[in-house]
C-alpha cells in the first residue's frame, strides 16, 4: 500500500500547492477500520440501509465520474461493484492526471457537455469553480432526507475539510475525500541526544533550528518548501496568520503586504530558512522531504501525507527516529493549512440525483470507513478518533488531529491558506517572487514588500471589481 502511494506521489508536479497525498499519510489503522462501521449502532445502520434500499427500487441509471489517479479514488473504485449492486446505479470511471483535470472540467463546462455526473475537484480551487458556476450547491441535498441518509452527519467531517476544501462563497460545493494538512516532524534521536524538546511555539522553532544548524557535520536545522515563486508564498502563509499579518486581506481584499506585521512575518520566515540547507531556495516538496529523510536536517515542516517517506527504508535513513507535533503557535495563535480533493456535482449533469447518491454513499459514516480501510484518507472525526486509528501510532495520530484543529483555527478567523478568489495564483506568484528576492538577498524584506505592493494592488482592483 505504501509503495503504491509513494509511486503515485512521485508523479505530482513540483511546486504546486496541492500537498502530495498517499495511502499511509494518515492511515495507520490497516484493514481493521473496514469492520468498525458495526460499532455505529443498529439505529444508525438502519437509517443507511433504508436509504440504500430506496435507491435500489428506482429505475436503472448510469453515471460517469471524472477523477484523478489517487489512493482515494482507487479505494472508491474498489467499492464501486458493491455500490452498483446495492443501488442499481452503474458507474463508469474516467481517470486523468491531477494537472489536467480542471482544464478538462472547464472544457466540459464551456461546451455544455453533460457526460459527467461526479467530479473530483481540487479543494483550494473551489472559488474558481464557483465563479464559473461549474458545480452544483450541495446544501439542499444534504438537508433532503430523501436524498441523504438520516445518519449521514455532515458535521462529523472535520471542519477544516468541510470549510477548507468543500466550501466557497458560503456554498457547499464538495464533500472532502482526500484532505491533508501540515505538521512538524523532528529527529527524536537527535533531540534526545542533546536534551531538546519538540518546539511548541514559533520562537522555540526558530531557536531549535538555530541550535541544530551545523551542530554536527552536514546537519542543518530545518527543511521545508522554499522554491522561489508560488511555493515560497505558500510557505510564507504558514506563518502570516500567527503574526496577524496578511499579504492581501481576504475579507476586504485590501493590500496589506507592506504592513509592519507582514514584514515581521517575512523576516521570521527568512530567519528560519537561514537555518536550512544552503540551496533551500530550490526546494519544492520532494527536495524538502528528501533532505529530512536522508538525515540532512533535524526538522521538517510539511504535509502530513508525505509521512510514509519517513517509514520507507528505501527512501529514508531515519526510520523509527521521527516524532510529530502540530504547527507551532505564534503571537496570535496556532494555525495551519488544509488542501486536497473533494467530490462535487457538475452543474451540467443530467443525473444529479444518482451522482449525489454515489457521493453520499461513499462518504457516509458506514462506507467512509471502508474507503479508508482500502487505502483512502479519513475525513471524519469518528474515524480520526477511533481506537483503530489512534492505537497504531498515538503520537502521529495526535499530531494529525491537532494539525487539523490548527487548520480549523485559520478558517475560524475567515482566512484560507489559498485565498478564495480566481486570482489566488497571481497573488501567490507575485508575493512569492518578491519574497524570493529577499531570500536571495537581492532586496531587503522592506524593499521586497514595497516592490510587491503595486502589482498586488492591480490584482486587488480586479478582485474588487468582480465582486
Short mmCIF file of C-alpha atoms in Angstrom, two decimals:
data_model
loop_
_atom_site.label_atom_id
_atom_site.label_comp_id
_atom_site.label_asym_id
_atom_site.label_seq_id
_atom_site.Cartn_x
_atom_site.Cartn_y
_atom_site.Cartn_z
CA UNK A 1 0.00 0.00 0.00
CA UNK A 2 2.76 2.44 0.97
CA UNK A 3 4.84 1.75 -2.13
CA UNK A 4 1.81 2.22 -4.38
CA UNK A 5 1.04 5.54 -2.76
CA UNK A 6 4.62 6.74 -2.99
CA UNK A 7 4.78 5.90 -6.68
CA UNK A 8 1.65 7.96 -7.12
CA UNK A 9 3.13 10.82 -5.10
CA UNK A 10 6.25 10.97 -7.25
CA UNK A 11 4.13 11.76 -10.30
CA UNK A 12 2.85 15.04 -8.95
CA UNK A 13 4.23 18.28 -10.39
CA UNK A 14 6.86 20.19 -8.43
CA UNK A 15 5.94 23.46 -6.84
CA UNK A 16 2.15 23.19 -6.92
CA UNK A 17 0.17 23.88 -3.82
CA UNK A 18 -1.58 20.52 -3.64
CA UNK A 19 0.10 18.57 -0.93
CA UNK A 20 1.02 15.08 -2.10
CA UNK A 21 -1.45 12.53 -0.82
CA UNK A 22 -0.73 8.87 -0.08
CA UNK A 23 -2.36 5.84 1.39
CA UNK A 24 -0.45 5.76 4.62
CA UNK A 25 -0.19 9.52 5.09
CA UNK A 26 -2.77 9.48 7.82
CA UNK A 27 -3.98 5.89 7.62
CA UNK A 28 -2.17 3.72 10.11
CA UNK A 29 -5.03 1.54 11.20
CA UNK A 30 -4.96 -1.08 8.43
CA UNK A 31 -7.91 -3.11 7.36
CA UNK A 32 -9.38 -3.14 10.86
CA UNK A 33 -11.19 0.10 10.09
CA UNK A 34 -13.24 -1.72 7.47
CA UNK A 35 -15.26 -3.53 10.08
CA UNK A 36 -15.60 -0.62 12.50
CA UNK A 37 -18.89 0.53 11.00
CA UNK A 38 -20.68 -2.12 13.04
CA UNK A 39 -19.95 -0.07 16.14
CA UNK A 40 -22.13 2.73 14.82
CA UNK A 41 -25.20 1.01 16.28
CA UNK A 42 -28.37 -0.54 14.97
CA UNK A 43 -30.31 2.70 14.57
CA UNK A 44 -27.56 4.31 12.51
CA UNK A 45 -27.12 1.27 10.27
CA UNK A 46 -30.89 1.05 9.74
CA UNK A 47 -31.03 4.64 8.56
CA UNK A 48 -28.38 3.99 5.96
CA UNK A 49 -29.87 0.63 4.96
CA UNK A 50 -33.33 2.07 4.39
CA UNK A 51 -31.92 4.88 2.27
CA UNK A 52 -29.80 2.43 0.28
CA UNK A 53 -32.80 0.16 -0.31
CA UNK A 54 -34.74 3.13 -1.63
CA UNK A 55 -32.08 3.71 -4.27
CA UNK A 56 -32.33 0.11 -5.42
CA UNK A 57 -36.04 0.49 -6.13
CA UNK A 58 -35.57 3.24 -8.70
CA UNK A 59 -35.14 2.79 -12.49
CA UNK A 60 -31.70 1.76 -13.73
CA UNK A 61 -29.30 4.67 -14.12
CA UNK A 62 -25.73 5.25 -15.22
CA UNK A 63 -23.22 7.86 -14.04
CA UNK A 64 -19.77 8.85 -15.20
CA UNK A 65 -17.09 10.04 -12.78
CA UNK A 66 -14.11 12.21 -13.73
CA UNK A 67 -11.33 11.82 -11.16
CA UNK A 68 -7.57 11.86 -10.73
CA UNK A 69 -5.31 8.88 -10.12
CA UNK A 70 -5.15 8.85 -6.35
CA UNK A 71 -5.36 6.40 -3.43
CA UNK A 72 -8.78 7.80 -2.52
CA UNK A 73 -10.18 7.21 -6.00
CA UNK A 74 -8.57 3.76 -6.06
CA UNK A 75 -10.33 2.92 -2.80
CA UNK A 76 -13.70 4.16 -4.08
CA UNK A 77 -13.23 2.24 -7.31
CA UNK A 78 -12.66 -0.90 -5.26
CA UNK A 79 -16.03 -0.37 -3.56
CA UNK A 80 -17.86 0.55 -6.77
CA UNK A 81 -19.12 -3.00 -7.53
CA UNK A 82 -20.73 -3.07 -4.08
CA UNK A 83 -22.32 0.33 -4.73
CA UNK A 84 -23.66 -0.82 -8.08
CA UNK A 85 -25.15 -3.99 -6.62
CA UNK A 86 -26.71 -2.14 -3.69
CA UNK A 87 -28.19 0.77 -5.65
CA UNK A 88 -28.68 -0.38 -9.23
CA UNK A 89 -26.62 2.58 -10.44
CA UNK A 90 -23.93 1.68 -12.99
CA UNK A 91 -20.67 3.61 -12.65
CA UNK A 92 -18.02 4.42 -15.26
CA UNK A 93 -14.74 5.93 -14.08
CA UNK A 94 -12.53 8.22 -16.17
CA UNK A 95 -9.12 8.82 -14.60
CA UNK A 96 -6.86 11.70 -15.68
CA UNK A 97 -3.78 13.44 -14.29
CA UNK A 98 -4.09 15.99 -11.50
CA UNK A 99 -2.59 18.64 -13.75
CA UNK A 100 -5.20 18.24 -16.48
CA UNK A 101 -8.45 17.55 -14.65
CA UNK A 102 -9.53 21.15 -14.16
CA UNK A 103 -8.83 22.02 -17.80
CA UNK A 104 -10.97 19.08 -18.84
CA UNK A 105 -13.73 20.20 -16.50
CA UNK A 106 -13.54 23.77 -17.82
CA UNK A 107 -13.81 22.49 -21.37
CA UNK A 108 -16.87 20.42 -20.47
CA UNK A 109 -18.47 23.46 -18.87
CA UNK A 110 -17.82 25.66 -21.91
CA UNK A 111 -19.12 23.01 -24.32
CA UNK A 112 -22.18 22.35 -22.12
CA UNK A 113 -21.06 18.72 -22.03
CA UNK A 114 -23.40 16.58 -19.94
CA UNK A 115 -21.18 13.47 -19.97
CA UNK A 116 -20.06 13.71 -16.34
CA UNK A 117 -22.11 13.29 -13.18
CA UNK A 118 -19.45 13.42 -10.46
CA UNK A 119 -16.23 15.45 -10.41
CA UNK A 120 -13.19 15.07 -8.22
CA UNK A 121 -12.27 18.71 -7.58
CA UNK A 122 -9.23 20.46 -6.17
CA UNK A 123 -10.46 21.95 -2.92
CA UNK A 124 -8.24 25.01 -2.99
CA UNK A 125 -9.63 25.97 -6.41
CA UNK A 126 -13.31 25.95 -5.41
CA UNK A 127 -13.53 29.74 -5.71
CA UNK A 128 -12.73 29.43 -9.40
CA UNK A 129 -15.25 26.61 -9.84
CA UNK A 130 -17.84 28.78 -8.10
CA UNK A 131 -17.05 31.86 -10.17
CA UNK A 132 -17.54 29.86 -13.37
CA UNK A 133 -20.66 28.15 -11.96
CA UNK A 134 -19.24 24.73 -12.70
CA UNK A 135 -20.61 22.93 -9.63
CA UNK A 136 -24.00 22.48 -8.01
CA UNK A 137 -24.57 23.68 -4.46
CA UNK A 138 -24.93 20.58 -2.27
CA UNK A 139 -26.57 22.35 0.65
CA UNK A 140 -30.15 21.42 -0.19
CA UNK A 141 -29.23 17.81 -0.92
CA UNK A 142 -27.55 17.48 2.47
CA UNK A 143 -30.78 18.65 4.12
CA UNK A 144 -33.02 16.44 1.98
CA UNK A 145 -33.75 13.25 3.93
CA UNK A 146 -34.89 11.51 0.78
CA UNK A 147 -31.57 12.25 -0.94
CA UNK A 148 -29.24 11.76 2.04
CA UNK A 149 -29.23 9.13 4.82
CA UNK A 150 -30.69 10.34 8.11
CA UNK A 151 -27.46 9.39 9.85
CA UNK A 152 -25.10 10.95 7.30
CA UNK A 153 -23.89 13.53 9.88
CA UNK A 154 -22.16 16.13 7.73
CA UNK A 155 -20.78 17.80 10.87
CA UNK A 156 -18.75 14.64 11.56
CA UNK A 157 -16.46 15.63 8.68
CA UNK A 158 -13.66 17.73 10.20
CA UNK A 159 -14.47 21.43 9.96
CA UNK A 160 -11.08 22.13 8.37
CA UNK A 161 -12.03 19.86 5.49
CA UNK A 162 -15.67 20.94 5.27
CA UNK A 163 -14.78 24.62 5.07
CA UNK A 164 -11.27 24.45 3.65
CA UNK A 165 -11.77 22.16 0.66
CA UNK A 166 -15.54 21.84 0.46
CA UNK A 167 -16.90 25.38 0.62
CA UNK A 168 -16.66 28.59 -1.40
CA UNK A 169 -18.70 31.78 -1.16
CA UNK A 170 -20.81 30.20 1.55
CA UNK A 171 -21.82 27.28 -0.67
CA UNK A 172 -21.07 23.62 -0.07
CA UNK A 173 -19.60 22.61 -3.42
CA UNK A 174 -17.74 19.44 -2.50
CA UNK A 175 -17.58 16.61 0.03
CA UNK A 176 -13.95 16.05 1.15
CA UNK A 177 -12.45 12.67 0.30
CA UNK A 178 -8.70 13.31 0.27
CA UNK A 179 -7.61 16.17 2.52
CA UNK A 180 -4.37 16.89 4.33
CA UNK A 181 -2.60 19.49 6.43
CA UNK A 182 0.96 20.33 7.58
CA UNK A 183 2.78 19.27 10.73
CA UNK A 184 6.29 19.45 12.17
CA UNK A 185 8.43 16.31 12.13
CA UNK A 186 11.62 16.09 14.16
CA UNK A 187 14.51 13.71 14.77
CA UNK A 188 13.77 12.06 18.10
CA UNK A 189 17.25 10.59 18.34
CA UNK A 190 18.95 13.97 17.92
CA UNK A 191 16.56 15.72 20.28
CA UNK A 192 17.17 13.06 22.94
CA UNK A 193 20.92 13.19 22.38
CA UNK A 194 21.05 16.93 23.04
CA UNK A 195 18.30 17.12 25.64
CA UNK A 196 15.91 19.09 23.45
CA UNK A 197 12.11 19.07 23.40
CA UNK A 198 9.90 19.40 20.34
CA UNK A 199 9.15 23.08 19.68
CA UNK A 200 5.63 24.23 20.52
CA UNK A 201 5.93 27.93 19.67
CA UNK A 202 7.38 29.81 16.72
CA UNK A 203 10.09 31.28 18.94
CA UNK A 204 11.03 27.76 20.04
CA UNK A 205 11.01 26.57 16.42
CA UNK A 206 13.46 29.27 15.36
CA UNK A 207 15.67 28.74 18.41
CA UNK A 208 15.71 24.97 17.81
CA UNK A 209 16.59 25.40 14.14
CA UNK A 210 19.47 27.65 15.14
CA UNK A 211 20.62 25.14 17.75
CA UNK A 212 20.91 22.28 15.26
CA UNK A 213 22.34 24.30 12.37
CA UNK A 214 25.84 22.83 11.85
CA UNK A 215 25.61 21.11 15.25
CA UNK A 216 27.12 18.10 13.54
CA UNK A 217 28.93 17.88 10.20
CA UNK A 218 26.41 18.12 7.37
CA UNK A 219 23.46 18.75 9.70
CA UNK A 220 21.05 21.65 9.22
CA UNK A 221 18.22 22.94 11.36
CA UNK A 222 15.14 22.54 9.17
CA UNK A 223 13.90 21.75 5.68
CA UNK A 224 10.68 22.94 4.07
CA UNK A 225 9.42 24.14 0.71
CA UNK A 226 11.02 27.43 -0.32
CA UNK A 227 11.29 27.40 -4.10
CA UNK A 228 11.02 30.99 -5.29
CA UNK A 229 7.55 31.86 -6.53
CA UNK A 230 4.23 30.37 -5.51
CA UNK A 231 5.83 27.61 -3.46
CA UNK A 232 7.61 30.15 -1.26
CA UNK A 233 4.41 32.18 -0.89
CA UNK A 234 2.56 29.11 0.38
CA UNK A 235 5.29 28.51 2.97
CA UNK A 236 5.19 32.16 3.98
CA UNK A 237 1.43 31.84 4.50
CA UNK A 238 2.10 29.14 7.10
CA UNK A 239 3.32 31.92 9.41
CA UNK A 240 1.48 35.13 8.49
CA UNK A 241 -1.70 34.34 10.50
CA UNK A 242 0.29 33.82 13.69
CA UNK A 243 1.55 37.41 13.36
CA UNK A 244 -1.88 38.78 12.48
CA UNK A 245 -0.41 39.57 9.06
CA UNK A 246 -1.79 39.45 5.52
CA UNK A 247 -0.41 39.87 2.04
CA UNK A 248 -3.95 40.75 0.99
CA UNK A 249 -6.83 40.96 3.47
CA UNK A 250 -9.17 38.12 2.48
CA UNK A 251 -12.23 39.95 3.83
CA UNK A 252 -11.75 43.37 2.21
CA UNK A 253 -9.18 42.44 -0.47
CA UNK A 254 -7.13 45.45 0.57
CA UNK A 255 -3.37 45.08 0.05
CA UNK A 256 -1.52 44.90 3.37
CA UNK A 257 1.73 43.42 2.13
CA UNK A 258 3.83 46.35 3.39
CA UNK A 259 2.35 46.46 6.90
CA UNK A 260 4.74 46.10 9.86
CA UNK A 261 3.17 42.75 10.82
CA UNK A 262 3.56 41.35 7.32
CA UNK A 263 7.17 42.48 7.24
CA UNK A 264 7.70 40.81 10.61
CA UNK A 265 6.27 37.54 9.27
CA UNK A 266 8.59 37.62 6.25
CA UNK A 267 11.58 38.38 8.42
CA UNK A 268 10.68 35.40 10.59
CA UNK A 269 10.47 33.11 7.56
CA UNK A 270 13.83 34.31 6.27
CA UNK A 271 15.43 33.82 9.69
CA UNK A 272 14.07 30.28 9.82
CA UNK A 273 15.28 29.48 6.31
CA UNK A 274 18.76 30.74 7.18
CA UNK A 275 19.00 27.58 9.28
CA UNK A 276 18.21 25.29 6.35
CA UNK A 277 20.46 23.72 3.70
CA UNK A 278 22.22 26.35 1.57
CA UNK A 279 20.20 25.54 -1.57
CA UNK A 280 16.85 25.91 0.21
CA UNK A 281 15.59 28.39 -2.41
CA UNK A 282 15.34 25.46 -4.85
CA UNK A 283 13.31 23.21 -2.54
CA UNK A 284 9.88 22.00 -3.58
CA UNK A 285 8.06 19.26 -1.64
CA UNK A 286 10.27 16.41 -2.86
CA UNK A 287 13.59 18.08 -2.07
CA UNK A 288 12.35 19.12 1.36
CA UNK A 289 11.24 15.66 2.44
CA UNK A 290 14.30 14.04 0.88
CA UNK A 291 16.62 16.30 2.87
CA UNK A 292 14.96 15.28 6.13
CA UNK A 293 14.64 11.59 5.23
CA UNK A 294 18.33 11.44 4.31
CA UNK A 295 19.33 12.71 7.75
CA UNK A 296 20.37 16.12 6.50
CA UNK A 297 18.10 18.19 8.77
CA UNK A 298 16.85 17.96 12.35
CA UNK A 299 13.30 19.10 11.49
CA UNK A 300 10.90 19.17 8.57
CA UNK A 301 7.71 21.24 8.27
CA UNK A 302 5.47 19.87 5.53
CA UNK A 303 2.48 17.77 4.52
CA UNK A 304 1.04 15.01 6.67
CA UNK A 305 0.64 12.98 3.50
CA UNK A 306 4.39 12.68 2.98
CA UNK A 307 4.91 10.87 6.28
CA UNK A 308 5.25 7.44 4.56
CA UNK A 309 8.59 8.55 3.10
CA UNK A 310 9.94 8.60 6.63
CA UNK A 311 8.97 4.98 7.30
CA UNK A 312 10.05 3.56 3.93
CA UNK A 313 13.56 2.14 4.29
CA UNK A 314 14.14 2.50 0.54
CA UNK A 315 13.74 6.28 0.87
CA UNK A 316 14.60 7.08 4.47
CA UNK A 317 17.68 6.72 6.65
CA UNK A 318 15.76 7.77 9.76
CA UNK A 319 13.11 5.06 10.02
CA UNK A 320 11.94 4.77 13.63
CA UNK A 321 13.64 8.01 14.66
CA UNK A 322 10.91 10.56 13.93
CA UNK A 323 8.43 12.37 16.15
CA UNK A 324 5.50 14.57 15.12
CA UNK A 325 3.80 17.65 16.54
CA UNK A 326 1.26 20.22 15.36
CA UNK A 327 2.39 23.51 13.77
CA UNK A 328 3.92 25.89 16.32
CA UNK A 329 1.85 28.66 17.84
CA UNK A 330 2.67 32.33 17.41
CA UNK A 331 1.64 35.64 18.97
CA UNK A 332 -1.89 35.37 17.55
CA UNK A 333 -2.43 31.65 17.96
CA UNK A 334 -1.85 28.28 16.30
CA UNK A 335 -2.82 27.98 12.64
CA UNK A 336 -2.32 25.53 9.81
CA UNK A 337 -3.17 24.97 6.14
CA UNK A 338 -5.51 22.50 4.53
CA UNK A 339 -5.62 21.23 0.96
CA UNK A 340 -6.75 18.24 -1.03
CA UNK A 341 -9.65 16.92 -3.06
CA UNK A 342 -13.43 16.68 -2.80
CA UNK A 343 -16.30 15.16 -4.78
CA UNK A 344 -18.79 17.52 -6.43
CA UNK A 345 -21.71 17.52 -8.86
CA UNK A 346 -21.11 19.13 -12.28
CA UNK A 347 -23.65 21.86 -12.95
CA UNK A 348 -24.29 20.36 -16.41
CA UNK A 349 -25.05 16.85 -15.17
CA UNK A 350 -28.41 15.32 -16.11
CA UNK A 351 -28.11 12.65 -13.42
CA UNK A 352 -27.56 14.72 -10.30
CA UNK A 353 -29.73 12.50 -8.13
CA UNK A 354 -27.69 9.41 -9.00
CA UNK A 355 -24.41 11.35 -8.84
CA UNK A 356 -25.28 12.57 -5.35
CA UNK A 357 -26.25 9.05 -4.33
CA UNK A 358 -22.72 7.93 -5.20
CA UNK A 359 -21.13 10.77 -3.21
CA UNK A 360 -23.40 10.28 -0.20
CA UNK A 361 -22.85 6.50 -0.22
CA UNK A 362 -19.05 6.67 -0.45
CA UNK A 363 -18.72 9.43 2.17
CA UNK A 364 -21.35 8.13 4.63
CA UNK A 365 -20.18 7.11 8.09
CA UNK A 366 -20.67 3.47 7.16
CA UNK A 367 -18.83 3.42 3.85
CA UNK A 368 -16.24 6.12 4.56
CA UNK A 369 -14.59 3.73 6.98
CA UNK A 370 -14.49 1.04 4.33
CA UNK A 371 -12.96 3.51 1.88
CA UNK A 372 -10.28 4.28 4.46
CA UNK A 373 -9.67 0.58 5.03
CA UNK A 374 -8.98 0.19 1.31
CA UNK A 375 -6.39 2.97 1.32
CA UNK A 376 -8.44 6.16 1.32
CA UNK A 377 -7.92 9.20 3.51
CA UNK A 378 -10.05 9.71 6.65
CA UNK A 379 -12.04 12.94 6.72
CA UNK A 380 -14.47 12.17 9.53
CA UNK A 381 -13.90 12.85 13.23
CA UNK A 382 -15.37 9.45 14.04
CA UNK A 383 -12.57 7.82 12.08
CA UNK A 384 -9.78 10.13 13.23
CA UNK A 385 -10.67 9.46 16.88
CA UNK A 386 -11.37 5.75 16.54
CA UNK A 387 -9.21 3.30 18.55
CA UNK A 388 -8.30 1.55 15.30
CA UNK A 389 -6.72 4.74 14.00
CA UNK A 390 -5.09 6.06 17.17
CA UNK A 391 -3.65 2.79 18.52
CA UNK A 392 -1.05 2.21 15.80
CA UNK A 393 0.99 5.38 16.45
CA UNK A 394 -0.60 7.59 19.12
CA UNK A 395 1.90 10.44 18.64
CA UNK A 396 1.30 10.60 14.90
CA UNK A 397 -2.47 10.32 15.28
CA UNK A 398 -2.50 13.14 17.83
CA UNK A 399 -0.28 15.34 15.65
CA UNK A 400 -2.59 14.86 12.67
CA UNK A 401 -5.71 15.67 14.69
CA UNK A 402 -4.05 18.68 16.36
CA UNK A 403 -2.80 19.92 12.99
CA UNK A 404 -6.29 19.70 11.52
CA UNK A 405 -7.59 21.63 14.51
CA UNK A 406 -4.96 24.30 13.77
CA UNK A 407 -6.22 24.43 10.19
CA UNK A 408 -9.70 24.88 11.60
CA UNK A 409 -8.43 27.86 13.59
CA UNK A 410 -7.36 29.55 10.36
CA UNK A 411 -10.78 29.11 8.82
CA UNK A 412 -12.40 30.37 12.02
CA UNK A 413 -10.79 33.78 11.53
CA UNK A 414 -12.10 34.00 7.98
CA UNK A 415 -8.92 33.03 6.16
CA UNK A 416 -7.85 30.30 3.77
CA UNK A 417 -4.33 29.09 3.08
CA UNK A 418 -5.09 29.69 -0.60
CA UNK A 419 -7.30 32.80 -0.92
CA UNK A 420 -10.76 32.01 -2.24
CA UNK A 421 -10.55 34.00 -5.43
CA UNK A 422 -9.78 33.08 -9.05
CA UNK A 423 -6.85 35.49 -8.67
CA UNK A 424 -5.22 33.34 -5.96
CA UNK A 425 -2.48 32.01 -8.23
CA UNK A 426 -1.47 35.52 -9.31
CA UNK A 427 -1.46 36.76 -5.72
CA UNK A 428 0.85 33.96 -4.65
CA UNK A 429 3.11 34.12 -7.68
CA UNK A 430 3.62 37.83 -7.06
CA UNK A 431 4.13 37.55 -3.31
CA UNK A 432 6.42 34.55 -3.72
CA UNK A 433 8.55 36.23 -6.36
CA UNK A 434 9.30 39.25 -4.20
CA UNK A 435 9.74 37.16 -1.05
CA UNK A 436 12.25 35.21 -3.12
CA UNK A 437 14.14 38.39 -3.89
CA UNK A 438 14.52 38.89 -0.16
CA UNK A 439 15.51 35.25 0.38
CA UNK A 440 18.20 35.63 -2.28
CA UNK A 441 19.28 38.89 -0.61
CA UNK A 442 18.67 40.91 -3.74
CA UNK A 443 16.28 43.12 -1.78
CA UNK A 444 15.72 43.75 1.91
CA UNK A 445 12.40 42.47 3.27
CA UNK A 446 11.06 46.02 3.40
CA UNK A 447 12.18 46.73 -0.17
CA UNK A 448 10.71 43.45 -1.42
CA UNK A 449 7.31 44.15 0.11
CA UNK A 450 7.27 47.70 -1.21
CA UNK A 451 8.08 46.39 -4.69
CA UNK A 452 5.30 43.81 -4.48
CA UNK A 453 2.63 46.31 -3.45
CA UNK A 454 1.86 47.97 -6.84
CA UNK A 455 1.40 44.61 -8.58
CA UNK A 456 -0.76 43.28 -5.78
CA UNK A 457 -2.87 46.45 -5.88
CA UNK A 458 -3.64 45.78 -9.53
CA UNK A 459 -4.78 42.27 -8.62
CA UNK A 460 -6.79 43.65 -5.71
CA UNK A 461 -8.55 46.12 -8.00
CA UNK A 462 -9.60 43.30 -10.33
CA UNK A 463 -10.95 41.27 -7.42
CA UNK A 464 -12.95 44.19 -6.05
CA UNK A 465 -14.33 44.98 -9.49
CA UNK A 466 -15.58 41.42 -9.84
CA UNK A 467 -17.45 41.44 -6.53
#
